[in-house]
XYZ file of C-alpha atoms in Angstrom:
607
model
C 0.000 0.000 0.000
C 1.443 3.440 -0.933
C 2.694 5.421 2.027
C 3.312 8.807 0.452
C 2.473 10.933 -2.575
C 5.372 9.598 -4.643
C 4.391 5.944 -4.198
C 0.699 6.731 -4.780
C 1.552 8.396 -8.080
C 3.733 5.407 -9.008
C 0.752 3.101 -8.409
C -1.487 5.277 -10.574
C 1.106 5.427 -13.363
C 1.324 1.621 -13.182
C -2.485 1.503 -13.711
C -3.033 -0.007 -10.263
C -5.520 2.366 -8.589
C -6.688 -0.570 -6.482
C -3.432 -0.138 -4.529
C -4.851 3.085 -3.067
C -7.794 1.369 -1.392
C -7.756 1.510 2.422
C -5.627 4.670 2.362
C -6.979 7.587 4.375
C -7.498 10.975 2.826
C -4.632 13.204 3.911
C -3.121 16.578 3.170
C -1.789 15.077 -0.099
C -4.654 12.732 -1.106
C -8.295 13.497 -1.945
C -10.791 11.061 -3.473
C -13.970 11.820 -5.422
C -16.610 9.222 -6.234
C -17.819 11.056 -9.352
C -16.271 13.505 -11.838
C -16.642 17.259 -11.420
C -19.723 18.357 -13.378
C -18.107 21.137 -15.376
C -21.508 22.408 -16.526
C -22.216 23.387 -12.914
C -20.516 26.641 -11.805
C -20.291 25.320 -8.232
C -18.425 22.218 -9.427
C -15.974 24.360 -11.400
C -15.330 26.432 -8.270
C -14.806 23.233 -6.274
C -12.305 21.936 -8.842
C -10.175 25.083 -8.774
C -10.450 25.309 -4.996
C -9.194 21.721 -4.590
C -6.274 22.172 -7.009
C -5.225 25.544 -5.592
C -5.346 24.096 -2.062
C -2.849 21.382 -2.980
C -0.687 23.977 -4.755
C -0.651 26.023 -1.542
C 0.013 22.957 0.619
C 3.052 21.283 -0.926
C 1.372 19.223 -3.636
C -1.032 16.309 -3.784
C -3.291 14.208 -5.963
C -7.063 14.127 -6.529
C -8.353 10.694 -7.589
C -11.763 10.602 -9.276
C -13.723 7.358 -9.394
C -13.017 6.003 -5.893
C -15.711 6.063 -3.210
C -14.835 6.533 0.446
C -16.308 5.383 3.743
C -16.298 7.221 7.050
C -14.194 5.496 9.701
C -13.399 7.171 13.054
C -14.120 10.598 11.538
C -11.725 9.932 8.645
C -12.482 9.282 4.986
C -11.034 5.928 3.871
C -10.738 5.017 0.178
C -13.194 2.133 0.047
C -13.971 0.917 -3.484
C -13.377 1.748 -7.120
C -16.495 2.949 -8.901
C -14.753 3.778 -12.171
C -15.235 6.645 -14.600
C -16.646 6.614 -18.119
C -14.060 8.322 -20.404
C -16.897 10.105 -22.171
C -17.888 11.807 -18.928
C -14.557 13.573 -18.363
C -13.130 16.384 -20.494
C -9.501 16.365 -19.369
C -8.570 19.185 -21.715
C -11.229 21.472 -20.214
C -10.062 20.578 -16.698
C -6.558 21.737 -17.591
C -7.904 24.895 -19.199
C -10.059 25.803 -16.176
C -7.097 25.300 -13.853
C -4.982 27.623 -15.990
C -7.703 30.247 -16.287
C -9.163 30.277 -12.767
C -6.082 29.922 -10.528
C -3.607 32.805 -10.181
C -0.805 32.178 -10.840
C -1.383 29.016 -12.810
C 0.186 26.057 -10.932
C 3.139 24.514 -12.754
C 3.229 20.898 -13.892
C -0.368 19.936 -13.136
C -1.077 16.573 -14.755
C -4.488 15.099 -15.571
C -4.330 11.405 -16.418
C -6.078 8.047 -16.426
C -5.264 4.936 -14.438
C -6.622 1.406 -14.519
C -8.668 -0.275 -17.230
C -12.215 -1.090 -18.258
C -14.741 -0.610 -15.438
C -11.937 0.087 -12.938
C -10.642 3.178 -14.757
C -10.122 6.333 -12.679
C -8.957 9.889 -13.364
C -6.290 11.627 -11.323
C -5.138 15.240 -11.072
C -1.566 15.523 -9.860
C -0.547 18.887 -8.379
C 3.250 18.997 -7.879
C 4.880 20.983 -5.098
C 5.169 24.647 -6.123
C 7.601 27.410 -5.288
C 7.546 28.010 -1.524
C 7.138 31.773 -1.845
C 4.073 31.608 -4.128
C 0.481 31.994 -2.951
C -2.238 30.611 -5.228
C -5.592 32.384 -5.253
C -8.920 31.978 -7.012
C -11.859 34.339 -7.497
C -14.233 34.208 -4.539
C -16.926 31.590 -5.228
C -20.418 32.729 -6.140
C -21.968 29.492 -7.423
C -23.611 31.205 -10.386
C -23.092 31.000 -14.158
C -20.969 33.586 -15.903
C -17.404 34.810 -15.651
C -15.861 34.839 -12.164
C -15.683 38.199 -10.440
C -12.452 39.991 -11.236
C -12.331 42.121 -8.072
C -12.303 39.351 -5.467
C -9.736 36.883 -4.216
C -9.942 33.732 -2.060
C -7.172 31.460 -0.812
C -7.917 27.710 -0.494
C -5.713 25.622 1.814
C -5.426 21.921 2.583
C -5.932 21.084 6.261
C -5.504 17.368 6.980
C -8.053 15.549 4.847
C -10.177 18.650 4.193
C -9.979 21.771 2.058
C -10.845 25.147 3.605
C -10.808 28.798 2.694
C -8.135 30.855 4.403
C -10.035 33.140 6.834
C -10.293 36.806 5.971
C -8.259 37.793 9.040
C -5.334 35.632 7.922
C -5.517 37.025 4.390
C -5.371 40.493 5.906
C -2.313 39.510 7.941
C -0.581 38.188 4.817
C -1.335 41.387 2.953
C -0.033 43.445 5.849
C 3.158 41.382 5.980
C 3.605 42.047 2.292
C 3.180 45.741 2.868
C 5.818 45.737 5.583
C 8.254 43.708 3.491
C 7.839 45.779 0.334
C 7.558 49.175 1.946
C 4.243 49.929 0.301
C 2.310 52.588 2.203
C -1.017 50.882 2.866
C -2.723 47.521 2.777
C -5.328 49.125 0.561
C -2.753 49.716 -2.156
C -1.629 46.097 -2.020
C -5.235 44.925 -2.117
C -5.784 47.013 -5.234
C -2.764 45.362 -6.866
C -4.142 41.899 -6.065
C -7.506 42.859 -7.544
C -5.854 44.238 -10.638
C -3.782 41.078 -11.074
C -6.860 38.860 -10.813
C -8.774 41.145 -13.166
C -5.976 41.129 -15.732
C -5.673 37.356 -15.573
C -9.417 37.021 -16.140
C -9.538 39.367 -19.089
C -6.195 38.427 -20.591
C -5.613 42.081 -21.459
C -2.099 42.252 -20.014
C -0.907 38.756 -20.902
C 2.000 38.307 -23.275
C 2.346 35.645 -25.910
C 4.441 32.958 -24.253
C 3.878 34.278 -20.736
C 4.156 31.403 -18.284
C 6.883 29.566 -20.201
C 10.031 31.703 -19.936
C 12.163 29.152 -21.800
C 9.904 29.237 -24.844
C 8.448 32.742 -24.713
C 10.707 34.127 -27.425
C 9.995 31.135 -29.696
C 6.239 31.509 -29.212
C 6.388 35.250 -29.797
C 8.324 34.754 -33.033
C 5.759 32.221 -34.261
C 2.929 34.585 -33.346
C 4.513 37.406 -35.327
C 5.130 35.157 -38.352
C 1.430 34.259 -38.315
C 0.415 37.896 -38.546
C -2.658 38.407 -40.684
C -4.136 35.013 -39.786
C -6.583 36.541 -37.320
C -4.734 35.786 -34.089
C -5.772 38.087 -31.254
C -4.516 38.593 -27.711
C -3.758 35.727 -25.296
C -6.743 34.312 -23.427
C -4.563 32.776 -20.725
C -0.978 31.953 -19.846
C 1.056 29.591 -21.994
C 1.570 26.134 -20.548
C 3.575 22.984 -21.213
C 1.597 19.857 -22.007
C 4.290 17.504 -20.714
C 6.953 17.763 -17.997
C 9.739 18.000 -20.600
C 8.183 21.116 -22.130
C 8.367 19.645 -25.646
C 4.799 20.794 -26.349
C 3.933 24.430 -25.577
C 0.350 25.678 -25.849
C -1.480 28.953 -25.407
C -5.116 29.955 -25.942
C -5.632 33.084 -28.033
C -8.636 35.221 -28.825
C -9.587 35.974 -32.425
C -8.750 39.502 -33.522
C -12.425 39.936 -34.428
C -15.073 39.716 -31.732
C -17.487 36.834 -32.107
C -15.092 34.643 -34.106
C -13.773 31.379 -32.601
C -10.395 31.678 -30.932
C -7.143 29.864 -31.533
C -4.642 27.574 -29.853
C -0.992 28.343 -30.541
C 0.725 24.939 -30.573
C 4.492 24.419 -30.604
C 5.759 20.837 -30.796
C 9.511 20.341 -30.571
C 11.020 19.630 -33.982
C 8.009 20.951 -35.919
C 6.927 24.396 -37.090
C 4.373 26.120 -34.899
C 0.669 25.843 -35.689
C -2.257 28.137 -34.978
C -5.276 25.841 -34.672
C -8.819 27.220 -34.751
C -10.642 26.411 -31.520
C -13.359 24.232 -33.182
C -10.697 22.077 -34.840
C -8.754 21.860 -31.586
C -11.888 20.614 -29.863
C -12.327 17.999 -32.606
C -8.798 16.749 -31.865
C -9.662 16.497 -28.170
C -12.907 14.655 -28.948
C -11.111 12.202 -31.249
C -8.921 10.884 -28.437
C -11.102 11.407 -25.388
C -12.196 7.748 -25.242
C -8.681 6.295 -25.126
C -8.536 4.168 -21.957
C -6.000 5.147 -19.342
C -4.663 8.274 -21.049
C -5.588 11.748 -22.177
C -6.719 12.709 -25.661
C -3.374 14.130 -26.802
C -1.446 11.181 -25.372
C -3.544 9.022 -27.710
C -3.865 10.974 -30.981
C -0.896 13.338 -30.640
C -0.688 16.870 -31.990
C -1.018 18.505 -35.423
C 1.727 17.834 -37.934
C 2.470 20.294 -40.751
C 2.049 19.736 -44.470
C 5.200 18.241 -45.949
C 5.899 21.344 -47.998
C 6.307 23.790 -45.089
C 8.855 24.423 -42.391
C 7.298 27.699 -41.256
C 4.427 28.356 -38.824
C 1.118 27.433 -40.420
C -2.600 27.890 -39.780
C -5.386 25.320 -39.423
C -8.562 27.326 -39.927
C -12.076 26.545 -38.734
C -12.937 25.629 -42.335
C -10.196 22.983 -42.673
C -11.298 19.571 -43.892
C -8.423 17.465 -42.534
C -5.583 17.572 -40.005
C -2.617 15.201 -39.803
C -1.739 14.110 -36.259
C 1.247 12.302 -34.785
C 3.158 11.819 -31.567
C 0.505 9.865 -29.650
C 0.275 6.194 -28.737
C -2.121 5.622 -31.657
C 0.568 6.503 -34.192
C 0.146 8.615 -37.289
C -3.426 9.482 -38.153
C -5.647 11.908 -39.972
C -8.678 13.764 -38.651
C -11.143 14.433 -41.461
C -14.459 16.239 -41.584
C -17.406 14.804 -43.493
C -19.838 16.749 -45.637
C -22.134 16.812 -42.594
C -19.414 18.450 -40.519
C -18.602 15.355 -38.440
C -14.931 14.894 -37.580
C -13.447 11.384 -37.482
C -9.932 10.138 -36.782
C -8.506 7.355 -38.921
C -5.013 5.823 -38.804
C -2.594 6.233 -41.672
C -1.714 2.756 -42.998
C 0.968 0.855 -41.101
C 2.145 -2.769 -41.365
C 3.390 -4.956 -38.529
C 3.563 -8.550 -37.319
C 1.692 -7.774 -34.080
C -1.206 -10.133 -33.443
C -4.053 -9.479 -31.020
C -5.598 -11.935 -28.581
C -8.439 -12.580 -31.046
C -6.116 -13.776 -33.838
C -7.173 -17.412 -33.462
C -10.757 -16.813 -32.394
C -13.135 -19.561 -33.430
C -10.469 -22.081 -34.495
C -10.899 -24.481 -31.565
C -11.889 -27.935 -32.794
C -11.263 -27.057 -36.451
C -8.423 -28.293 -38.615
C -8.842 -27.251 -42.259
C -6.051 -27.970 -44.666
C -5.777 -24.242 -45.426
C -7.304 -21.160 -43.809
C -7.299 -17.728 -45.453
C -8.485 -15.302 -42.771
C -9.232 -11.592 -42.510
C -9.947 -10.511 -38.930
C -10.846 -6.879 -38.240
C -10.499 -5.434 -34.729
C -12.922 -2.543 -34.198
C -12.181 -0.839 -30.846
C -15.241 1.375 -30.785
C -15.860 3.479 -27.691
C -18.811 2.616 -25.431
C -19.315 -0.869 -26.947
C -21.842 -1.743 -24.249
C -24.399 0.251 -26.240
C -24.041 -2.030 -29.266
C -26.394 -4.891 -30.113
C -27.008 -7.172 -33.074
C -30.706 -6.521 -33.576
C -33.046 -9.008 -35.204
C -33.789 -6.804 -38.274
C -30.070 -6.311 -38.909
C -29.357 -10.015 -38.451
C -32.082 -10.801 -40.975
C -30.561 -8.328 -43.428
C -27.112 -9.878 -42.943
C -28.507 -13.354 -43.675
C -30.026 -12.018 -46.901
C -26.766 -10.377 -47.960
C -24.335 -13.231 -47.262
C -25.087 -15.255 -50.439
C -24.186 -12.148 -52.450
C -21.195 -11.103 -50.332
C -17.610 -10.761 -51.478
C -16.488 -13.786 -49.459
C -19.219 -15.918 -51.052
C -17.964 -14.736 -54.424
C -14.431 -15.795 -53.476
C -15.597 -19.354 -52.776
C -17.423 -19.478 -56.106
C -14.392 -18.004 -57.860
C -12.028 -20.707 -56.621
C -14.246 -23.427 -58.046
C -15.124 -21.501 -61.213
C -11.471 -21.134 -62.152
C -11.284 -24.918 -62.100
C -14.253 -25.347 -64.412
C -16.871 -26.170 -61.797
C -20.025 -24.281 -60.884
C -20.270 -24.580 -57.101
C -22.198 -21.509 -55.893
C -21.899 -20.384 -52.264
C -25.630 -19.783 -51.959
C -26.669 -21.559 -48.763
C -25.523 -20.108 -45.442
C -26.297 -21.796 -42.139
C -26.002 -20.483 -38.620
C -22.962 -21.719 -36.715
C -20.709 -23.318 -35.784
C -20.391 -20.348 -33.424
C -23.234 -19.342 -31.163
C -25.680 -16.659 -32.231
C -27.086 -14.106 -29.799
C -27.625 -10.375 -29.385
C -23.829 -10.088 -29.094
C -22.572 -12.697 -31.575
C -23.303 -13.774 -35.118
C -21.802 -16.701 -36.996
C -22.598 -18.240 -40.390
C -21.031 -20.882 -42.614
C -21.417 -21.908 -46.245
C -20.142 -25.422 -47.033
C -19.551 -27.032 -50.409
C -19.360 -30.803 -50.119
C -17.901 -33.672 -52.112
C -20.219 -36.261 -53.671
C -19.869 -38.404 -50.534
C -21.084 -35.521 -48.358
C -17.714 -34.696 -46.791
C -16.892 -30.964 -46.530
C -14.627 -29.727 -49.312
C -14.426 -25.915 -49.047
C -16.161 -23.422 -46.769
C -16.675 -19.733 -46.233
C -17.332 -18.662 -42.644
C -18.041 -15.305 -41.027
C -18.314 -14.203 -37.422
C -19.086 -10.985 -35.574
C -18.483 -10.778 -31.813
C -19.198 -7.844 -29.542
C -16.873 -7.222 -26.572
C -16.607 -9.627 -23.646
C -14.745 -9.409 -20.325
C -11.796 -11.038 -22.102
C -12.001 -9.070 -25.353
C -12.491 -5.296 -25.355
C -13.047 -4.748 -29.079
C -15.653 -5.689 -31.645
C -14.223 -8.480 -33.801
C -15.363 -9.186 -37.363
C -13.886 -12.209 -39.106
C -14.233 -13.840 -42.532
C -12.519 -17.119 -43.521
C -12.064 -19.018 -46.739
C -11.274 -22.641 -45.852
C -9.987 -25.537 -47.914
C -11.246 -28.314 -45.661
C -9.806 -31.182 -47.677
C -7.963 -30.987 -51.025
C -9.100 -34.547 -51.786
C -12.771 -33.767 -51.083
C -12.537 -30.581 -53.109
C -10.955 -32.464 -56.007
C -13.837 -34.932 -55.898
C -16.350 -32.061 -55.947
C -14.567 -30.373 -58.869
C -14.293 -33.431 -61.072
C -11.422 -35.501 -62.438
C -8.045 -33.903 -63.123
C -8.581 -30.658 -61.220
C -5.597 -29.125 -59.422
C -6.492 -27.867 -55.935
C -3.227 -26.057 -55.306
C -3.958 -22.307 -55.134
C -2.106 -19.657 -57.075
C -0.792 -16.602 -55.251
C -3.272 -14.525 -57.241
C -6.149 -16.663 -55.942
C -4.937 -16.289 -52.369
C -4.803 -12.542 -52.796
C -8.326 -12.423 -54.298
C -9.736 -14.560 -51.486
C -8.097 -12.443 -48.777
C -9.335 -9.275 -50.449
C -12.913 -10.580 -50.464
C -12.667 -11.786 -46.861
C -11.264 -8.420 -45.740
C -13.986 -6.493 -47.550
C -16.684 -8.657 -45.957
C -15.231 -8.399 -42.432
C -14.557 -4.668 -42.654
C -17.724 -3.423 -44.329
C -20.556 -5.965 -44.419
C -20.386 -7.515 -40.934
C -20.065 -4.265 -38.905
C -23.338 -3.021 -40.392
C -25.077 -5.586 -38.189
C -24.577 -3.312 -35.165
C -25.687 -0.027 -36.720
C -23.839 2.842 -38.369
C -20.091 2.238 -37.849
C -19.182 5.606 -39.357
C -20.808 7.381 -36.415
C -18.874 5.566 -33.674
C -15.692 7.080 -32.155
C -12.548 5.023 -31.637
C -11.034 4.024 -28.300
C -7.896 2.743 -30.112
C -6.730 2.333 -33.725
C -8.628 -0.266 -35.798
C -6.542 -3.102 -37.253
C -6.930 -5.937 -39.737
C -5.061 -9.227 -39.295
C -4.520 -11.308 -42.426
C -3.537 -14.917 -41.782
C -2.587 -17.811 -44.053
C -2.349 -21.038 -42.081
C -2.027 -24.764 -42.681
C -3.879 -26.509 -39.842
C -4.443 -30.168 -40.829
C -1.536 -32.377 -39.723
C -0.248 -35.065 -42.060
C -0.210 -38.715 -41.030
C 3.076 -38.139 -39.222
C 1.489 -35.385 -37.109
C 3.460 -32.595 -38.817
C 1.690 -29.617 -40.396
C 2.271 -29.337 -44.154
C 4.120 -26.237 -45.286
C 2.217 -23.562 -47.160
C 4.105 -24.109 -50.403
C 2.479 -27.565 -50.698
C -0.954 -25.896 -50.784
C -0.102 -22.576 -52.487
C 2.223 -21.824 -55.399
C 4.584 -19.315 -53.763
C 7.204 -19.251 -56.522
C 6.326 -15.639 -57.572
C 7.755 -14.483 -54.223
C 11.192 -15.880 -55.018
C 13.351 -17.985 -52.741
C 12.824 -18.144 -48.994
C 15.984 -17.702 -46.941
C 14.274 -18.957 -43.783
C 12.807 -22.141 -45.222
C 9.149 -23.099 -45.749
C 6.604 -22.630 -42.951
C 3.046 -23.649 -42.148
C 1.668 -20.226 -41.193
C 2.222 -16.556 -41.874
C 0.396 -13.363 -40.939
C 0.468 -9.571 -41.173
C -1.425 -6.806 -39.378
C -2.610 -3.670 -41.151
C -3.454 -0.598 -39.093
C -5.871 1.284 -41.334
C -9.435 2.555 -41.588
C -11.823 -0.379 -42.105
C -13.850 1.256 -44.898
C -12.130 2.165 -48.162
C -12.737 1.853 -51.885
C -11.809 -1.420 -53.559
C -8.826 -0.073 -55.503
C -7.270 1.329 -52.328
C -7.898 -1.953 -50.489
C -6.356 -3.934 -53.357
C -3.193 -1.820 -53.355
C -2.917 -1.902 -49.565
C -3.345 -5.684 -49.571
C -0.538 -6.096 -52.112
C 1.786 -3.930 -50.032
C 0.862 -5.791 -46.843
C 1.451 -9.223 -48.374
C 4.796 -8.096 -49.771
C 5.756 -6.782 -46.333
C 4.653 -10.071 -44.756
C 6.589 -12.137 -47.284
C 9.807 -10.176 -46.638
C 9.430 -10.571 -42.875
C 9.043 -14.339 -43.288
C 12.105 -14.849 -45.490
C 11.069 -13.900 -49.029
C 13.458 -10.967 -49.018
C 12.971 -10.084 -52.691
C 9.162 -9.842 -52.515
C 7.654 -6.591 -53.817
C 4.086 -5.376 -54.134
C 4.232 -5.328 -57.937
C 4.798 -9.109 -57.890
C 1.289 -9.563 -56.503
């Protein structure tokens, strides 16, 4: 169990908020069962009061999503309730802290800890300079801007937060008068009021104020962006991360009534002035990432390749490139209806998720060609496979791309074996799963080739929606019997590519429609597609045949690592795309896969 602030923060960073249970609230620890309701002026005042109190008291951490119990007049952290990522706007929390507390505390961090239903939010307030007093406008509990001519000082006292009494504030002001030689307490009070007023209005703030190490750089960028509509600062500049590699500052528009700007400086990149509506779209794109803030997930704007000077992203922009987050490179695009959506830029890897072999238990086809799409939609508990959509899916499967692939493989061998009949199974079907199979049999009734699809909504063991489509050669001998005498069942590389393309298209576009409108669902992580080619039916000696006995791989050249029985590649990319783009991406992915598995001369134009 953590014994101090440092160890408590280490537990939160390790995503183990459960380690904090049974701790007592102290001068450095405060727990909240539910998030601050930022639409309520009283809750906003409570937030800034709590943060300023820790800033005045040597630092601390506020953990949101843990309920407490009263024990011997002390609050004990009792159980984790968890917080829905959609209910917390971490970017607005940071902005309110900067705007409402004077001076703005340095290094405040808002982050996520834990996973799934045990996810909590924490606000870390580091120890501040010992000679600095942090004040907030006196609370009024009403909507509107805070009063600019009042000041209140919150302090942490044991496990509670209190306002510094007026008499003690007066004593502090008097001590300041004596130390500075100012003639009256009234004069000092006027200076405090003026400072609070200026901070609220932003009228006396400088570009870069608050970040001395980067003030000149930010000022230069601001001047180079002259004519773009940038107005005066709306608050102090602040560093997103402890290293100061990302510097940000809110700006007004030079014209009243127009949306403001965010001046964004990322180390190694030219500065960007981002219109406030676009900035909010960036925040919204990553807000559902579990265990981290929006920018930690999607990153920050990246400039067009043809510029090395400060640039502008206006409110009318249609797309923004982002990078630097855990999700990798991506692009935020706006639809004709004005809806912003983040999609990853294509990336290939050999990483396989826990669902890679879903549904293979008890099966042993000679060859499996699989496309499995991981769809990490946010708030998946709201999804359901409704009866009308299941009925529509059943009507569409005989005409699907994967059904066409099965027919194509037989048609190229001179046989007409349509994939028209689809049966439920072998997987279970429910409001959260769907599974269908089409089987073509040999004359003796044994299965020859199959097409199978499955859609599974999240479970306690699997946090994403999984859509899968397989083309299976159950038995080359049975297939040969179904085709007729003299038919070769060995697949060409072109046939493998066509089958994978059809399976991918079915898994990425047809199956997800069974849960609604995928285009309207935000991501909680990047979507991926896993393509797998596996030999799964052991020979008489118990050894799996190598793929080159089932597929003609000679177009890939020689293999320096020797033949193998399985190979796979993962594509991080948007699920929906036009067929020509999918075809090109598939060729590049298969070439990448082939090189990683020993075919070092493989290129996309070979496929």
